[in-house]
PDB file of C-alpha atoms in Angstrom:
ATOM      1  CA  UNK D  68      26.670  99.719 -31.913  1.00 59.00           C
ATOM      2  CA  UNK D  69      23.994  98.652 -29.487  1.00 67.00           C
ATOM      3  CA  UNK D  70      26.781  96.318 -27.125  1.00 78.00           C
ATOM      4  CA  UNK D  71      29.531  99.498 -27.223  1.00 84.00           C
ATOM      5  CA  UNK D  72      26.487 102.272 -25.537  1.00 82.00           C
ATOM      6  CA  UNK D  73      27.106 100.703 -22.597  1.00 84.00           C
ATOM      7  CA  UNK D  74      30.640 101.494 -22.630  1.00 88.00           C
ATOM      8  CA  UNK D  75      30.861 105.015 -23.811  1.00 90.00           C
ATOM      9  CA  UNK D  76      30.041 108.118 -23.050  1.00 92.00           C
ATOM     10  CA  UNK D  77      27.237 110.403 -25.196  1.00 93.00           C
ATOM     11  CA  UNK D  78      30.256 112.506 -26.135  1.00 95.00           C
ATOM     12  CA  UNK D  79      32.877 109.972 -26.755  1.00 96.00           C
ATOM     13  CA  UNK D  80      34.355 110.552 -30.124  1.00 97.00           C
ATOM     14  CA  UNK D  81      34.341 107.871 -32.639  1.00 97.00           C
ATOM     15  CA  UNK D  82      36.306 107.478 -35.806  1.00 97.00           C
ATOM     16  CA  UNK D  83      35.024 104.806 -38.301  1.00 97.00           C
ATOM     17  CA  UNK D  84      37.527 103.478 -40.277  1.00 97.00           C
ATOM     18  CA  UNK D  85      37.990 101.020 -43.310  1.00 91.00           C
ATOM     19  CA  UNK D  86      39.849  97.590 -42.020  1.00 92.00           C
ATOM     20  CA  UNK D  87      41.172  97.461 -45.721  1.00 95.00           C
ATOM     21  CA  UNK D  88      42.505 101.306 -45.115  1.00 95.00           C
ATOM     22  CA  UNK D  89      45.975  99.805 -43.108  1.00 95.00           C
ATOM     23  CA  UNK D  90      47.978 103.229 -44.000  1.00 94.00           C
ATOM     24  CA  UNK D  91      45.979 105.681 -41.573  1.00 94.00           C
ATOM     25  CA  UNK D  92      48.521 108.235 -40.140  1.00 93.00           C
ATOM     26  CA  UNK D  93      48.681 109.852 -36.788  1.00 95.00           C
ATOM     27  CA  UNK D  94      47.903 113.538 -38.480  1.00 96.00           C
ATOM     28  CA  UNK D  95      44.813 111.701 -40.201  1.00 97.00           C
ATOM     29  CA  UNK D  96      43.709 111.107 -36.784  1.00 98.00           C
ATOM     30  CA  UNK D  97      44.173 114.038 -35.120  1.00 98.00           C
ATOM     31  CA  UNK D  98      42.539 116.439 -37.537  1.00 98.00           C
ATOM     32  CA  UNK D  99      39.420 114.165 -37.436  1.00 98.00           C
ATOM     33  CA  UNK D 100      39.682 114.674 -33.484  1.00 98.00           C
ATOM     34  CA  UNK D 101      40.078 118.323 -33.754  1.00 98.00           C
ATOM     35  CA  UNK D 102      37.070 118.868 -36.660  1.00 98.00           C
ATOM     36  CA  UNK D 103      34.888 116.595 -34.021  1.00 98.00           C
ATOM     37  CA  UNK D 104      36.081 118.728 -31.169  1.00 98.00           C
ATOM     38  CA  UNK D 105      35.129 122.024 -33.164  1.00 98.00           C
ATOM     39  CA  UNK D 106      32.774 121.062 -35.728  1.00 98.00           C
ATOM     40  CA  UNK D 107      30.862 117.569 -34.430  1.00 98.00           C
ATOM     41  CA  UNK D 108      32.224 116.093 -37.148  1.00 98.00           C
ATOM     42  CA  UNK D 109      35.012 114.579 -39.400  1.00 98.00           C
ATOM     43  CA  UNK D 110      35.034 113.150 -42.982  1.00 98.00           C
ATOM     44  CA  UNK D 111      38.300 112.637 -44.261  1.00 98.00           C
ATOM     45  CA  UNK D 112      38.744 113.159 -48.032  1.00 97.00           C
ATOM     46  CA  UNK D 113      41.087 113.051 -50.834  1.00 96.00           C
ATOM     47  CA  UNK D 114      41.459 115.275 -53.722  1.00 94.00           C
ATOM     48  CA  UNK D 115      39.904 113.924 -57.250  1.00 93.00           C
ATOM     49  CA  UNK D 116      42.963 113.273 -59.009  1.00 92.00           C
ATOM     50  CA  UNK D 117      41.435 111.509 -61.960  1.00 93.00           C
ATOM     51  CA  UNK D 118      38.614 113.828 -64.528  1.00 94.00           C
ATOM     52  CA  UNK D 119      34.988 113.580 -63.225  1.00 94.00           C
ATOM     53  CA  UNK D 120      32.263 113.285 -65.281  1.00 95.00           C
ATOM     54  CA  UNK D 121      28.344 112.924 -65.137  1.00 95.00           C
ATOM     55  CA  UNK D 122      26.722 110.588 -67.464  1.00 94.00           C
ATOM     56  CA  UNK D 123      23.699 110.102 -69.539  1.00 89.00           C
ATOM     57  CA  UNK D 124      21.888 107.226 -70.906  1.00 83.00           C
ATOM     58  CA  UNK D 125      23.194 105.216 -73.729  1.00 86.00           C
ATOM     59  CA  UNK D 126      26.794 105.911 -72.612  1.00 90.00           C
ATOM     60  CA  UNK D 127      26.741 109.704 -73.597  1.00 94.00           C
ATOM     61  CA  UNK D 128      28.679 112.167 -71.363  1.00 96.00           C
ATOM     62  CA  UNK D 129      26.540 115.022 -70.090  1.00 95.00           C
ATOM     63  CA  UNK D 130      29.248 117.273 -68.052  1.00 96.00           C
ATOM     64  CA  UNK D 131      32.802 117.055 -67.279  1.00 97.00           C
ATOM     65  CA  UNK D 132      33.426 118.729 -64.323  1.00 96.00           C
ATOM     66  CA  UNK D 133      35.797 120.663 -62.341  1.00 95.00           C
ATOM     67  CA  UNK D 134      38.315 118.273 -60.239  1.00 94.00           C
ATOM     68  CA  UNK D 135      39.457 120.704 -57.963  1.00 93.00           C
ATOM     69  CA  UNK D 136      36.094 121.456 -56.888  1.00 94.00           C
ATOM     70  CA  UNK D 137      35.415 118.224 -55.995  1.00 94.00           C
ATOM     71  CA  UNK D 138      36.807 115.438 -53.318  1.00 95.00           C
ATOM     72  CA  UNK D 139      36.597 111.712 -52.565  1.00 94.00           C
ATOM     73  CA  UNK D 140      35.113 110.796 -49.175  1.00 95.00           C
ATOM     74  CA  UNK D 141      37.438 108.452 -47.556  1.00 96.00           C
ATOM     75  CA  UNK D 142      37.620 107.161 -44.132  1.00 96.00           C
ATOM     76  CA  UNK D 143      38.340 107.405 -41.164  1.00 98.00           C
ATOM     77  CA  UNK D 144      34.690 109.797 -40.730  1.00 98.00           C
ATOM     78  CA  UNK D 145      34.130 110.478 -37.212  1.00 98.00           C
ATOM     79  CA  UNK D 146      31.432 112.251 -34.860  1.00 98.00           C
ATOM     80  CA  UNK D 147      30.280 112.455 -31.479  1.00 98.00           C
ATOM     81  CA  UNK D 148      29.147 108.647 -30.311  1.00 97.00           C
ATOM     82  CA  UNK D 149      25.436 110.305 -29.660  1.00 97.00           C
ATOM     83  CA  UNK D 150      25.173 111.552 -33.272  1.00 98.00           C
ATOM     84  CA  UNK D 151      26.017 108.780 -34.708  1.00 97.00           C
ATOM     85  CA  UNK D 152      24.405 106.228 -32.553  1.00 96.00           C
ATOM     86  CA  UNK D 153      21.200 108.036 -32.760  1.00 96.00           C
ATOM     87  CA  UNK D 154      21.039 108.859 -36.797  1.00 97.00           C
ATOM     88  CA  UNK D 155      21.590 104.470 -36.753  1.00 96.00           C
ATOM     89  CA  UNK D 156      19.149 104.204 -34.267  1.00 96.00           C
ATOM     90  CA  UNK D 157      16.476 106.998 -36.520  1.00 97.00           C
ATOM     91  CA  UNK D 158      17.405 104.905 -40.044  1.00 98.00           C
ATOM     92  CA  UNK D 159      16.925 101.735 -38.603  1.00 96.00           C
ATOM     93  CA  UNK D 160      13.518 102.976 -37.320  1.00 97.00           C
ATOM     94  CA  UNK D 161      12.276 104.505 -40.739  1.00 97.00           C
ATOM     95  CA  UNK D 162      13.462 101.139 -42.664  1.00 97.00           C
ATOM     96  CA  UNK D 163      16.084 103.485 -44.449  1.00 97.00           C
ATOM     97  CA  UNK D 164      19.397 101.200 -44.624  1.00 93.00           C
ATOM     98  CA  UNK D 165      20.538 101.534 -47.641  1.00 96.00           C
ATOM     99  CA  UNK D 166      23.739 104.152 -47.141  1.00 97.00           C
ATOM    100  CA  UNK D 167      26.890 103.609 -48.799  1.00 95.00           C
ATOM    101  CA  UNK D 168      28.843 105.072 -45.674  1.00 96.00           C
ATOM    102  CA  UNK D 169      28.352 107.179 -42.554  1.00 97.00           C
ATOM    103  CA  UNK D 170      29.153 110.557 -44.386  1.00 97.00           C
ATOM    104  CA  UNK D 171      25.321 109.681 -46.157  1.00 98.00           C
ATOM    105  CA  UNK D 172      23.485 108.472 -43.340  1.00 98.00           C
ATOM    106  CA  UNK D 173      24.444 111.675 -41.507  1.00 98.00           C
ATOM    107  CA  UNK D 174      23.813 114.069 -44.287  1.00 98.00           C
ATOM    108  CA  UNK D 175      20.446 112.646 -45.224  1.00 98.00           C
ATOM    109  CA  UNK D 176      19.048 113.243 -41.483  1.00 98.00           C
ATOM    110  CA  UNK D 177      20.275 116.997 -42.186  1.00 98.00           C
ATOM    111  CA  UNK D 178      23.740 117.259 -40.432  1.00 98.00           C
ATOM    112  CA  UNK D 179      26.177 119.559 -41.843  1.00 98.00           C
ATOM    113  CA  UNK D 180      29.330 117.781 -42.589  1.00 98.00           C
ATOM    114  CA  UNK D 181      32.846 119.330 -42.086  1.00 98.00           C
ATOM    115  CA  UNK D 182      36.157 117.364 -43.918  1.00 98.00           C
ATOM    116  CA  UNK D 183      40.066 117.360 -43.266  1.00 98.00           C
ATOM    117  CA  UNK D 184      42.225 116.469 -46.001  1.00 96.00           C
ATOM    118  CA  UNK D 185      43.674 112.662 -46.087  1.00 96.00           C
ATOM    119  CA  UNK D 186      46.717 111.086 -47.638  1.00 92.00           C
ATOM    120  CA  UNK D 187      47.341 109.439 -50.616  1.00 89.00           C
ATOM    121  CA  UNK D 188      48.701 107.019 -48.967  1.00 89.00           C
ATOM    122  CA  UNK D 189      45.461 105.595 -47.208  1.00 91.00           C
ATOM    123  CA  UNK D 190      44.468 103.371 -49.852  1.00 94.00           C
ATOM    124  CA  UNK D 191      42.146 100.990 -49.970  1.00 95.00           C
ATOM    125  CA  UNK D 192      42.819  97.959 -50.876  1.00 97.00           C
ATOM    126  CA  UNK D 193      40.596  95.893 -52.528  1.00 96.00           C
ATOM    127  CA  UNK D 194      41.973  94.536 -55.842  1.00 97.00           C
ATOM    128  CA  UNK D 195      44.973  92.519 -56.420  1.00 96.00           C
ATOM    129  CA  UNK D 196      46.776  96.087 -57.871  1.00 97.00           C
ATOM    130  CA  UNK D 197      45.635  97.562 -54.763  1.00 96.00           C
ATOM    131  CA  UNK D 198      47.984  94.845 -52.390  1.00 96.00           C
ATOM    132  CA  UNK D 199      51.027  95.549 -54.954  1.00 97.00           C
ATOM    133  CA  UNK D 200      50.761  99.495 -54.284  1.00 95.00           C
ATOM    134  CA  UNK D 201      50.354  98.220 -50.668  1.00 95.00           C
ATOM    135  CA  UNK D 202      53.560  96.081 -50.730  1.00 95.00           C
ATOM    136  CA  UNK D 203      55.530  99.030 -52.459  1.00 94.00           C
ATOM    137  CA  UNK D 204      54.442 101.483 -50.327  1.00 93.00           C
ATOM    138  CA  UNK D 205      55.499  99.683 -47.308  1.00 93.00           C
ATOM    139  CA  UNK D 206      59.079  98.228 -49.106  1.00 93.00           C
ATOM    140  CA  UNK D 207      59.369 101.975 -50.056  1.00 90.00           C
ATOM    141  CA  UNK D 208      59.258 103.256 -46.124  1.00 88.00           C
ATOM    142  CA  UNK D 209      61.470 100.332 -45.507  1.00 89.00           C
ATOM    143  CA  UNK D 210      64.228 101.056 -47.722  1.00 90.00           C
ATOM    144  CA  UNK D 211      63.951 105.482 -47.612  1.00 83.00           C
ATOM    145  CA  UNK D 212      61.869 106.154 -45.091  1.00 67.00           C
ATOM    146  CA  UNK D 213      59.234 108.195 -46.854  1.00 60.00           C
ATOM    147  CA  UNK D 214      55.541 108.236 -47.039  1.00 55.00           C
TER     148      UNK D 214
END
């Protein structure tokens, strides 16, 4: 991020985004643009659509939990270039480098974090299974043009 301050602006928006997330849509895009506009920030989720659960040792359950109360964090998550330059710049300072996306880093320096629904279709794809949904997602806006 260092080379790119040169290049933008304090207020420039920025969306991060997953290169194995190929699926983005324009709405996707703009609602993260509008919640950055109005909120300083973005993170795009999708509904849990599978039971969550909280474990114990020893491979007990301790809680099942409600699904529609909770979401997955997806990407694109996006925030003023300032914010999130300077809560890289503060993490990097304190040794502290261990977060699994921005949605974390921001959080744990105190920022109150706003979403906007996502797509289904915005899959990641990491797994062989994930390239087959891929492939029929894409042969399926080929042949109906849906999705």
């Amino acid at each position: 991020m260092t080379a790119i301050s040169d290049h933008v602006t304090d207020d420039a928006i920025v969306l991060i985004h997953d290169g194995v997330r190929p699926l983005i849509d324009d709405q996707v895009i703009k609602s993260n643009i509008t919640s950055v506009i109005n909120n300083g920030n973005a993170i795009t989720v999708k509904k849990a659509i599978e039971t969550v659960i909280t474990i114990q040792d020893e491979q007990q359950v301790s809680e099942v939990l409600d699904r529609d109360k909770y979401r997955m964090a997806v990407a694109p998550q996006s925030y003023r270039f300032k914010d999130i330059f300077g809560a890289h710049n503060r993490a990097m300072a304190i040794h502290k480098i261990d977060f699994v996306d921005s949605a974390q880093l921001m959080q744990y320096f105190g920022v109150n974090l706003f979403y906007v629904e996502g797509t289904t279709n915005n899959i990641k794809i990491t797994t062989p299974i994930d390239y087959f949904i891929f492939k029929g997602i894409l042969e399926a806006r080929r042949i109906n043009s849906i999705f």
